[in-house]
Amino acid sequence: IAGITQAPTSQILAAGRRMTLRCTQDMRHNAMYWYRQDLGLGLRLIHYSNTAGTTGKGEVPDGYSVSRANTDDFPLTLASAVPSQTSVYFCASSEGRNTGELFFGEGSRLTVL
Amino acid sequence: QQQVKQSPQSLIVQKGGISIINCAYENTAFDYFPWYQQFPGKGPALLIAIRPDVSEKKEGRFTISFNKSAKQFSLHIMDSQPGDSATYFCAASPHGGSEKLVFGKGTKLTVNP
């Protein structure tokens, strides 16, 4: 089934550890995004990429980094995890930055202790 | 800075009733207003969207009403069903800026049988 695959589904992580959340799409979409979802705060954009080779900062980028080496993959890295990064992380994609509709993965639940 | 204000935070309706969720925005540059539906444990999925050149858009039991002068838009779910129980997010973005999509904080809808 075409769409976005995120891994891991859930993870418990010790503070200070490095963690990479993986995201792969098979729709050949140009744009990809990482959001975090926290209760009462909705969805907040962390980083985005409008096309392979480019990335940009969203609303809450601190403590996170991304790369976009090719069209399909958009990993999110936490260099040194902190408890405030406990959240559900969603990867999304869109055909382009003008099309509006975002397609979301099923999320990665991360707990930092 | 919350650019899209969504209310209510939670909503309980009886089967067959009408569910109404409201959103207000401030940025007059917004020209795309989608609603996303999210079931527990899943990623958000586009439900319905509207652009400001129309005042209403209907898709089945779901209707968006848009009031440009008041900078408000709302989602109406007619004949609400238990299967509609989910969290609903309104969002808004300016033209040519999917990375600028801003989400409301969400409304948890429960439809009782």
PDB file of C-alpha atoms in Angstrom, chain B residues 35-104:
ATOM      1  CA  TRP B  35      -9.811  19.987   8.043  1.00  0.00           C
ATOM      2  CA  TYR B  36      -7.997  16.853   9.142  1.00  0.00           C
ATOM      3  CA  GLN B  37      -9.502  13.857  10.907  1.00  0.00           C
ATOM      4  CA  GLN B  38      -7.417  11.706  13.228  1.00  0.00           C
ATOM      5  CA  PHE B  39      -8.429   8.380  14.739  1.00  0.00           C
ATOM      6  CA  PRO B  40      -6.617   7.067  17.845  1.00  0.00           C
ATOM      7  CA  GLY B  41      -3.234   5.610  16.997  1.00  0.00           C
ATOM      8  CA  LYS B  42      -3.331   6.905  13.432  1.00  0.00           C
ATOM      9  CA  GLY B  43      -1.973   9.872  11.589  1.00  0.00           C
ATOM     10  CA  PRO B  44      -4.221  12.775  10.553  1.00  0.00           C
ATOM     11  CA  ALA B  45      -5.938  12.469   7.176  1.00  0.00           C
ATOM     12  CA  LEU B  46      -7.425  15.210   5.037  1.00  0.00           C
ATOM     13  CA  LEU B  47     -11.198  15.275   5.418  1.00  0.00           C
ATOM     14  CA  ILE B  48     -12.316  18.332   3.459  1.00  0.00           C
ATOM     15  CA  ALA B  49     -10.830  21.681   2.444  1.00  0.00           C
ATOM     16  CA  ILE B  50     -12.014  25.058   1.204  1.00  0.00           C
ATOM     17  CA  ARG B  51     -10.538  28.118  -0.460  1.00  0.00           C
ATOM     18  CA  PRO B  52     -11.923  31.618   0.266  1.00  0.00           C
ATOM     19  CA  ASP B  53     -13.613  32.058  -3.110  1.00  0.00           C
ATOM     20  CA  VAL B  54     -16.582  30.009  -1.867  1.00  0.00           C
ATOM     21  CA  SER B  55     -18.611  30.292   1.340  1.00  0.00           C
ATOM     22  CA  GLU B  56     -19.522  26.656   1.703  1.00  0.00           C
ATOM     23  CA  LYS B  57     -18.318  23.249   0.594  1.00  0.00           C
ATOM     24  CA  LYS B  58     -20.143  20.008   1.179  1.00  0.00           C
ATOM     25  CA  GLU B  59     -18.905  16.444   0.902  1.00  0.00           C
ATOM     26  CA  GLY B  60     -21.427  13.912   2.065  1.00  0.00           C
ATOM     27  CA  ARG B  61     -22.296  14.598   5.700  1.00  0.00           C
ATOM     28  CA  PHE B  62     -19.385  17.013   6.119  1.00  0.00           C
ATOM     29  CA  THR B  63     -19.720  20.732   5.354  1.00  0.00           C
ATOM     30  CA  ILE B  64     -17.281  23.596   5.708  1.00  0.00           C
ATOM     31  CA  SER B  65     -18.799  27.038   6.176  1.00  0.00           C
ATOM     32  CA  PHE B  66     -16.459  29.952   5.531  1.00  0.00           C
ATOM     33  CA  ASN B  67     -16.940  33.588   6.576  1.00  0.00           C
ATOM     34  CA  LYS B  68     -14.150  35.637   5.068  1.00  0.00           C
ATOM     35  CA  SER B  69     -15.146  38.959   6.644  1.00  0.00           C
ATOM     36  CA  ALA B  70     -15.261  37.448  10.119  1.00  0.00           C
ATOM     37  CA  LYS B  71     -12.149  35.333   9.451  1.00  0.00           C
ATOM     38  CA  GLN B  72     -13.927  32.246  10.692  1.00  0.00           C
ATOM     39  CA  PHE B  73     -14.651  28.816   9.316  1.00  0.00           C
ATOM     40  CA  SER B  74     -16.442  25.844  10.740  1.00  0.00           C
ATOM     41  CA  LEU B  75     -16.979  22.140  10.196  1.00  0.00           C
ATOM     42  CA  HIS B  76     -20.492  20.738  10.403  1.00  0.00           C
ATOM     43  CA  ILE B  77     -21.041  16.995  10.625  1.00  0.00           C
ATOM     44  CA  MET B  78     -24.643  16.129   9.895  1.00  0.00           C
ATOM     45  CA  ASP B  79     -26.257  12.921  11.188  1.00  0.00           C
ATOM     46  CA  SER B  80     -23.201  12.246  13.356  1.00  0.00           C
ATOM     47  CA  GLN B  81     -22.272   8.585  13.741  1.00  0.00           C
ATOM     48  CA  PRO B  82     -20.189   6.736  16.356  1.00  0.00           C
ATOM     49  CA  GLY B  83     -17.650   6.095  13.597  1.00  0.00           C
ATOM     50  CA  ASP B  84     -17.112   9.854  13.365  1.00  0.00           C
ATOM     51  CA  SER B  85     -15.593   9.815  16.860  1.00  0.00           C
ATOM     52  CA  ALA B  86     -12.105  11.198  16.308  1.00  0.00           C
ATOM     53  CA  THR B  87     -10.006  14.294  16.812  1.00  0.00           C
ATOM     54  CA  TYR B  88     -10.541  17.013  14.229  1.00  0.00           C
ATOM     55  CA  PHE B  89      -7.981  19.660  13.363  1.00  0.00           C
ATOM     56  CA  CYS B  90      -8.634  22.793  11.371  1.00  0.00           C
ATOM     57  CA  ALA B  91      -5.689  24.367   9.595  1.00  0.00           C
ATOM     58  CA  ALA B  92      -4.799  27.297   7.379  1.00  0.00           C
ATOM     59  CA  SER B  93      -1.987  28.199   5.028  1.00  0.00           C
ATOM     60  CA  PRO B  94      -1.089  30.996   2.633  1.00  0.00           C
ATOM     61  CA  HIS B  95      -0.683  30.405  -1.083  1.00  0.00           C
ATOM     62  CA  GLY B  96       2.477  28.578  -2.055  1.00  0.00           C
ATOM     63  CA  GLY B  97       3.373  27.559   1.423  1.00  0.00           C
ATOM     64  CA  SER B  98       2.458  24.080   2.584  1.00  0.00           C
ATOM     65  CA  GLU B  99       5.303  24.389   5.078  1.00  0.00           C
ATOM     66  CA  LYS B 100       3.423  27.375   6.492  1.00  0.00           C
ATOM     67  CA  LEU B 101       0.339  25.274   7.245  1.00  0.00           C
ATOM     68  CA  VAL B 102      -0.800  26.129  10.771  1.00  0.00           C
ATOM     69  CA  PHE B 103      -2.995  23.758  12.755  1.00  0.00           C
ATOM     70  CA  GLY B 104      -5.585  24.446  15.409  1.00  0.00           C
TER      71      GLY B 104
END
